[in-house]
CSV table of C-alpha atoms in Angstrom, one decimal:
chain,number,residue,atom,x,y,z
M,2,UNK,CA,-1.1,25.7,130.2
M,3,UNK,CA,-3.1,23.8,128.0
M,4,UNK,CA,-2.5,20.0,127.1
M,5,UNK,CA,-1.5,18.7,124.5
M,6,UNK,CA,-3.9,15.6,124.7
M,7,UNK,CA,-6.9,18.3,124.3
M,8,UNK,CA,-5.5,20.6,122.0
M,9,UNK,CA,-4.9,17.5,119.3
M,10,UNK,CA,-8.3,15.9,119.7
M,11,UNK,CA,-10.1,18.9,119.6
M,12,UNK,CA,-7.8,19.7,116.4
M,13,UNK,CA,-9.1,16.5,114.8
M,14,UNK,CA,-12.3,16.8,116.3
M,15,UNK,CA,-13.1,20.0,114.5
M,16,UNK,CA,-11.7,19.1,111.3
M,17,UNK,CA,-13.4,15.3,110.7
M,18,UNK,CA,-16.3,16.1,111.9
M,19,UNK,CA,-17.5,18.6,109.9
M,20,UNK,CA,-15.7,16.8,107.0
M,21,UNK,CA,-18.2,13.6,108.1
M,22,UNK,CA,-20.5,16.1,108.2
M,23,UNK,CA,-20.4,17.1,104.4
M,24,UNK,CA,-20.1,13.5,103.6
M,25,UNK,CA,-23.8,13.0,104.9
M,26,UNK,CA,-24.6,15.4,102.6
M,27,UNK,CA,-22.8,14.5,99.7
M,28,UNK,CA,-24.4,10.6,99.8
M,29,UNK,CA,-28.0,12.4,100.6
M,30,UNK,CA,-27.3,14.1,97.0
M,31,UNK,CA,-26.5,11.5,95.5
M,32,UNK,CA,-29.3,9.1,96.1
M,33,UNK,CA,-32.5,8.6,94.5
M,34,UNK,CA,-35.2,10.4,95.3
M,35,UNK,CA,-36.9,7.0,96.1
M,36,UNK,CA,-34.0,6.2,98.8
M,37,UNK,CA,-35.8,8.0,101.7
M,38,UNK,CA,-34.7,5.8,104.1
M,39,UNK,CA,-31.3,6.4,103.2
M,40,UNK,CA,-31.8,9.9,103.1
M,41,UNK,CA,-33.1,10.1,106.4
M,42,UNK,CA,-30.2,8.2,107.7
M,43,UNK,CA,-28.0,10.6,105.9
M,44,UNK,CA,-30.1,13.6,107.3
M,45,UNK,CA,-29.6,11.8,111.2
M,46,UNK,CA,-25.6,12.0,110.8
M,47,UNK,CA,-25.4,15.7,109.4
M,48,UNK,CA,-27.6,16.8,112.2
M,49,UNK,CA,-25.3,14.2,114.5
M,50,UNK,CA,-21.9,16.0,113.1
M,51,UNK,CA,-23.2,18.9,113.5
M,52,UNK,CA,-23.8,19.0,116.7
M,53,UNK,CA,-20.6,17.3,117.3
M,54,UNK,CA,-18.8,19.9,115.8
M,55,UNK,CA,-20.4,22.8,117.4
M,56,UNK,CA,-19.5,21.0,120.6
M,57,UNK,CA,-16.0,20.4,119.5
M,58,UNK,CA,-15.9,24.4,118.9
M,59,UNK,CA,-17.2,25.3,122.6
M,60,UNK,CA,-14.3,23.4,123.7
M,61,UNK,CA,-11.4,26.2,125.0
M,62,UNK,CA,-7.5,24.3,124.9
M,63,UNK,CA,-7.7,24.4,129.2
M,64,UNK,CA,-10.7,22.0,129.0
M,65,UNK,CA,-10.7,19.1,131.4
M,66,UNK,CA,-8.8,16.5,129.8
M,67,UNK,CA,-11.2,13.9,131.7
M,68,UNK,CA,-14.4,15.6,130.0
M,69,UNK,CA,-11.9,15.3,126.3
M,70,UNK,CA,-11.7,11.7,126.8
M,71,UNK,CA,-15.0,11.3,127.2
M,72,UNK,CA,-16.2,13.5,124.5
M,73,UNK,CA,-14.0,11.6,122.0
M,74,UNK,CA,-15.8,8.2,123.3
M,75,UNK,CA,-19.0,9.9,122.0
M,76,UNK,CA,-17.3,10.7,118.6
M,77,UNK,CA,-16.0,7.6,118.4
M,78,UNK,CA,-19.4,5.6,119.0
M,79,UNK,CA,-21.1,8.1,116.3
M,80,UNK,CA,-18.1,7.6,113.7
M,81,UNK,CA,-18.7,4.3,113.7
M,82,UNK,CA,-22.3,3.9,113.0
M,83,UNK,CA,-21.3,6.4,110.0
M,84,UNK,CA,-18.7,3.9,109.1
M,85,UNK,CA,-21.3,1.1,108.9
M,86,UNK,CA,-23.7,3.3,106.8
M,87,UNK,CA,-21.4,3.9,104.5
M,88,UNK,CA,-20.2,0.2,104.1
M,89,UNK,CA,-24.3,-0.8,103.7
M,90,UNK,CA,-24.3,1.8,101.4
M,91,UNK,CA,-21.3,0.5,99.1
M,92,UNK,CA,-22.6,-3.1,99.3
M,93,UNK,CA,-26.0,-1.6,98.2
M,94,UNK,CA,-24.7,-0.2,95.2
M,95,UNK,CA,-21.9,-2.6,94.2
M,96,UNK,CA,-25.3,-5.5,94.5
M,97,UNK,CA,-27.3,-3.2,92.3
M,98,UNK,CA,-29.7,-2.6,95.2
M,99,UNK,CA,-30.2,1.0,94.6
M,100,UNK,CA,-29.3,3.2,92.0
M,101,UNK,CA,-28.0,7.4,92.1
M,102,UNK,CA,-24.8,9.1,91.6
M,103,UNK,CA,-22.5,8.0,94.2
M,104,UNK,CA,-19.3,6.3,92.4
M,105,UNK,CA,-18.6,3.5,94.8
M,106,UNK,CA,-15.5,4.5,95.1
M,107,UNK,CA,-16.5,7.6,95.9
M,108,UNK,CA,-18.3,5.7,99.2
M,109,UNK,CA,-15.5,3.9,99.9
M,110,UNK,CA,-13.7,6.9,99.7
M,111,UNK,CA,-15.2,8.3,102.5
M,112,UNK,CA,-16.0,5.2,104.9
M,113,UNK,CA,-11.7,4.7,105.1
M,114,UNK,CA,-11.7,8.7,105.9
M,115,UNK,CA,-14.3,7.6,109.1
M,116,UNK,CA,-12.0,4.5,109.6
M,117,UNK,CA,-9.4,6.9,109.7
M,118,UNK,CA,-11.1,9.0,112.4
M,119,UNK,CA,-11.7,6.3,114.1
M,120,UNK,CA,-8.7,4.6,114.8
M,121,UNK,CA,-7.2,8.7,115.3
M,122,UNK,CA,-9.7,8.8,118.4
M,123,UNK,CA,-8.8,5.6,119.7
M,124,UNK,CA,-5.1,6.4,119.8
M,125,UNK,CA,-5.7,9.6,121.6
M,126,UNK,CA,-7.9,8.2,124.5
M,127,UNK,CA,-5.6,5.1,124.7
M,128,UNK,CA,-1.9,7.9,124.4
M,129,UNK,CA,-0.7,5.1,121.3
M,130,UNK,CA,0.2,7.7,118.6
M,131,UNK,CA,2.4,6.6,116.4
M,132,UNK,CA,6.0,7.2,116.9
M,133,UNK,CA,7.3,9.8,114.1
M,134,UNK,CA,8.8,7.2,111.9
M,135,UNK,CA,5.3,5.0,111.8
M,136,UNK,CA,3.3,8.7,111.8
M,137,UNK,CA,5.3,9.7,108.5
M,138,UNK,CA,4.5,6.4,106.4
M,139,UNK,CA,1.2,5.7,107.4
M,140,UNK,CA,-0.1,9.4,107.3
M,141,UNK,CA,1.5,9.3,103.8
M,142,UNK,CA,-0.1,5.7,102.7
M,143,UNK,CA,-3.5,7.2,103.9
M,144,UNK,CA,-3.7,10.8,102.3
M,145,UNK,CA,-1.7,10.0,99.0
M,146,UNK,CA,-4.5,7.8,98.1
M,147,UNK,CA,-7.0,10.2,99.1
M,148,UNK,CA,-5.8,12.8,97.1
M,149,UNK,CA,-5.2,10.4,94.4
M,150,UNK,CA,-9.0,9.4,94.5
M,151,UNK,CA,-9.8,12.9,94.7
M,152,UNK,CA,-8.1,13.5,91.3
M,153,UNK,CA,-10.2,11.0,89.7
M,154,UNK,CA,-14.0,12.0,91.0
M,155,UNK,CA,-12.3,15.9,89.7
M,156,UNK,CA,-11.7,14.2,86.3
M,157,UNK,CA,-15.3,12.5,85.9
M,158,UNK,CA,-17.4,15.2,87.1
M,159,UNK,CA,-15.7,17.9,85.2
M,160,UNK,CA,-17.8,18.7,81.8
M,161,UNK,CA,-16.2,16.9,79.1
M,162,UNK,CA,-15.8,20.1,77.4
M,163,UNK,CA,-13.2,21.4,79.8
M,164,UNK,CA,-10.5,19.6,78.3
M,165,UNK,CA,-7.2,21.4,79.8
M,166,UNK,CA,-8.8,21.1,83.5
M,167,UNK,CA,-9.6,17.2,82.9
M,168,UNK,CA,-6.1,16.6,81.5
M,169,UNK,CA,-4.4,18.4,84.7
M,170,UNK,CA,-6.6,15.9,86.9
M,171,UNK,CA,-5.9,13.0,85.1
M,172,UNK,CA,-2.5,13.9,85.6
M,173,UNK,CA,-2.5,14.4,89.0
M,174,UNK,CA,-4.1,11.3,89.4
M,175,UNK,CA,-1.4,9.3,87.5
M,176,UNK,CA,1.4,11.1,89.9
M,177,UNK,CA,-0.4,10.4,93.4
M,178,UNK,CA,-1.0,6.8,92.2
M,179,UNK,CA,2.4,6.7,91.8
M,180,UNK,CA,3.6,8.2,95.0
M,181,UNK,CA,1.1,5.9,96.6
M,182,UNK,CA,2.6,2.7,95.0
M,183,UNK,CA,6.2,4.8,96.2
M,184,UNK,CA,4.9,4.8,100.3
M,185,UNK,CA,3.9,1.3,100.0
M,186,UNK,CA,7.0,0.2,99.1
M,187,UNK,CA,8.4,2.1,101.7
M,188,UNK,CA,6.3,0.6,104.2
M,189,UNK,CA,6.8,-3.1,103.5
M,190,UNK,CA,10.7,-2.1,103.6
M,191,UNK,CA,10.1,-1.1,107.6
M,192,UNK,CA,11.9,-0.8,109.5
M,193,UNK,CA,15.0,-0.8,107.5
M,194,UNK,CA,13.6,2.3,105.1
M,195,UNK,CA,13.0,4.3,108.1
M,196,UNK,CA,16.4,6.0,108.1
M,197,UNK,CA,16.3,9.9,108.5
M,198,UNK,CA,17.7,10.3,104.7
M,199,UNK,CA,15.2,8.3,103.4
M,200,UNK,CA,12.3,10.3,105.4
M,201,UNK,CA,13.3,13.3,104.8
M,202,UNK,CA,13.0,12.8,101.2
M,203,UNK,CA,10.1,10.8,101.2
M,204,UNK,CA,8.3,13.8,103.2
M,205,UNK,CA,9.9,16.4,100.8
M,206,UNK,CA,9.3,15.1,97.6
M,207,UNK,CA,5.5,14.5,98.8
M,208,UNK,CA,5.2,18.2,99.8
M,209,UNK,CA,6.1,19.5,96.4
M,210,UNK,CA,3.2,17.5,94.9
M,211,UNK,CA,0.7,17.6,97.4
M,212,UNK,CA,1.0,21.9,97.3
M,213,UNK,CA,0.8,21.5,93.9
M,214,UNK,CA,-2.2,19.6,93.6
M,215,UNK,CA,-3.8,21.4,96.9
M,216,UNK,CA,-3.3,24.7,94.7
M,217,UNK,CA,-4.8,23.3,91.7
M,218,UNK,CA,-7.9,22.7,93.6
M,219,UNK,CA,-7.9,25.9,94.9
M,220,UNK,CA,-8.2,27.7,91.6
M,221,UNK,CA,-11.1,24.6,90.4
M,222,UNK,CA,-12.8,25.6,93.4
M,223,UNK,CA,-12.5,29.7,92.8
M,224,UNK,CA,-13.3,28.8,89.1
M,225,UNK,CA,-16.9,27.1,90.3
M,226,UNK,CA,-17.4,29.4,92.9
M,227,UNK,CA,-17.5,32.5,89.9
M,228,UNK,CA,-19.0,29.6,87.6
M,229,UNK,CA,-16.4,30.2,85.3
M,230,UNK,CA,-16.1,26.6,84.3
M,231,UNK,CA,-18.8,23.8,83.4
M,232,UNK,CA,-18.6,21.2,85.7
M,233,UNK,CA,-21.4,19.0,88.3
M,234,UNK,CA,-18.9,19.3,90.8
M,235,UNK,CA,-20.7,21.7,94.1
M,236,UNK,CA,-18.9,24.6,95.6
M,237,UNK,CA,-19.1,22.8,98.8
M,238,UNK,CA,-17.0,19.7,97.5
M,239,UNK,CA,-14.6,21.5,95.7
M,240,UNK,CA,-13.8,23.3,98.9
M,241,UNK,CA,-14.1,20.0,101.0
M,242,UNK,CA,-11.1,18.3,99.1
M,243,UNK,CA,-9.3,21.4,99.3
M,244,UNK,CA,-9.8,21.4,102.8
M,245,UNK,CA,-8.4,17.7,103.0
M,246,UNK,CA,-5.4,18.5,101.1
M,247,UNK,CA,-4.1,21.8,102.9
M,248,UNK,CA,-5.1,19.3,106.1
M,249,UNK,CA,-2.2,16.7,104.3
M,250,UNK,CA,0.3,19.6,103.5
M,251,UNK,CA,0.1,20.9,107.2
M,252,UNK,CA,1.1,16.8,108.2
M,253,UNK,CA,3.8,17.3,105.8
M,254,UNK,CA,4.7,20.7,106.9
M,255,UNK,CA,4.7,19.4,110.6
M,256,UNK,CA,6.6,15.7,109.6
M,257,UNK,CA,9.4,17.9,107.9
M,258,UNK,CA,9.9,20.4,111.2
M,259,UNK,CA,10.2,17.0,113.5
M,260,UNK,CA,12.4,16.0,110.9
M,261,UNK,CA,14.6,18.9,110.9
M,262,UNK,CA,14.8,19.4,114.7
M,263,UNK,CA,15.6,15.7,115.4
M,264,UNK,CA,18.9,15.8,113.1
């Protein structure tokens, strides 16, 4: 039978890893030509991910939970020297020390995503999940601003010209900022706001939005793909965030099933 401690960390294994995977290559494209250091340090963690994940795949769910734990140590020690890059990278650009297309918060963006990792690795190999009250706010706190962020790097790299596509991103980023500022209040009401009724509807009003905006990117994504609309956006990152927010509408899916059977 296999256990459950291997089955989730090769689950999140598989999925951040090539998601800090496509990070390495999304800063690499962004910097200027002149960077090379930088790119070369970007071109160490692909290749670092990669591997990572490839490893993460040969994995079956009756592995040796002993070899798990010590294959998420390795993650963990790679995920954060990515997490330290990135930060040197942000203070870079926020000092005007080099120059390029990556937004800062674009590379903040994905340094909290590694911190996120991070700390999910750490709570595996230590068995300190969070208990499904804690899980369902601070899952929530975390995503709801990532898919808010994404809205807004959607909204600046879409063409201009595309004005119904920019106006439905600039929307969505208007609601998930709002939904964010609705978790937080939530949180700093714990433990008092973490009554099932509450929950519930926190989860389910979350899943509406988050299946709405996760289908949204769907069709931006098939759109680029045909090149059907004018944007600077790659194929690769318009599947990437859709990637993240099916992974954030699976949470939900799985919050609201815990939800249901515990009542």
């Amino acid at each position: 039978m296999a256990d459950a401690f291997v089955v989730r960390s090769l689950d999140e294994i598989r999925f951040w890893s090539r998601i800090m995977k496509e990070h390495s290559l999304f800063l690499k494209l962004g910097f200027h030509c002149d960077d090379t250091q930088l790119i070369n340090e970007a071109n160490r963690f692909y290749a670092i991910f990669e591997d990572i994940e490839n490893r993460a795949l040969s994995f079956s769910p009756d592995a040796d939970p002993q070899r798990i734990f010590e294959f998420n140590n390795i993650v963990h020690n790679a995920v954060c020297h990515i997490w330290s890059f990135k930060r040197k990278v942000l203070g870079l650009i926020i000092r005007c020390k080099i120059g390029g297309n990556n937004f800062p918060l674009l590379v903040d963006h994905v340094s909290r995503e590694a911190a996120y990792f991070m700390k999910r690795l750490e709570q595996l190999n230590t068995g300190t999940l969070d208990p499904l009250p804690d899980a369902i706010i601070n899952e929530n706190v975390f995503f709801l601003r990532i898919m808010a962020d994404h809205a807004k790097f959607i909204n600046h790299l879409l063409d201009p010209s595309e004005r119904k596509l920019v106006e439905q991103a600039r929307e969505f980023s208007h609601d998930f900022d709002q939904l964010l500022f609705q978790a937080i209040d939530l949180d700093s009401m714990r433990p008092q706001s973490q009554t099932p009724p509450l929950l519930d509807q926190f989860v389910d009003q979350n899943r509406i939005s988050v299946r709405q905006l996760r289908d949204f990117k769907k069709t931006a994504r098939d759109l680029i793909e045909a090149c059907r609309i004018k944007s600077i956006i790659p194929p690769l990152l318009a599947d990437h965030v859709f990637r993240e927010a099916s992974r954030f509408l699976e949470i939900l899916d799985a919050f609201d099933a815990a939800l249901s059977s515990s009542t």
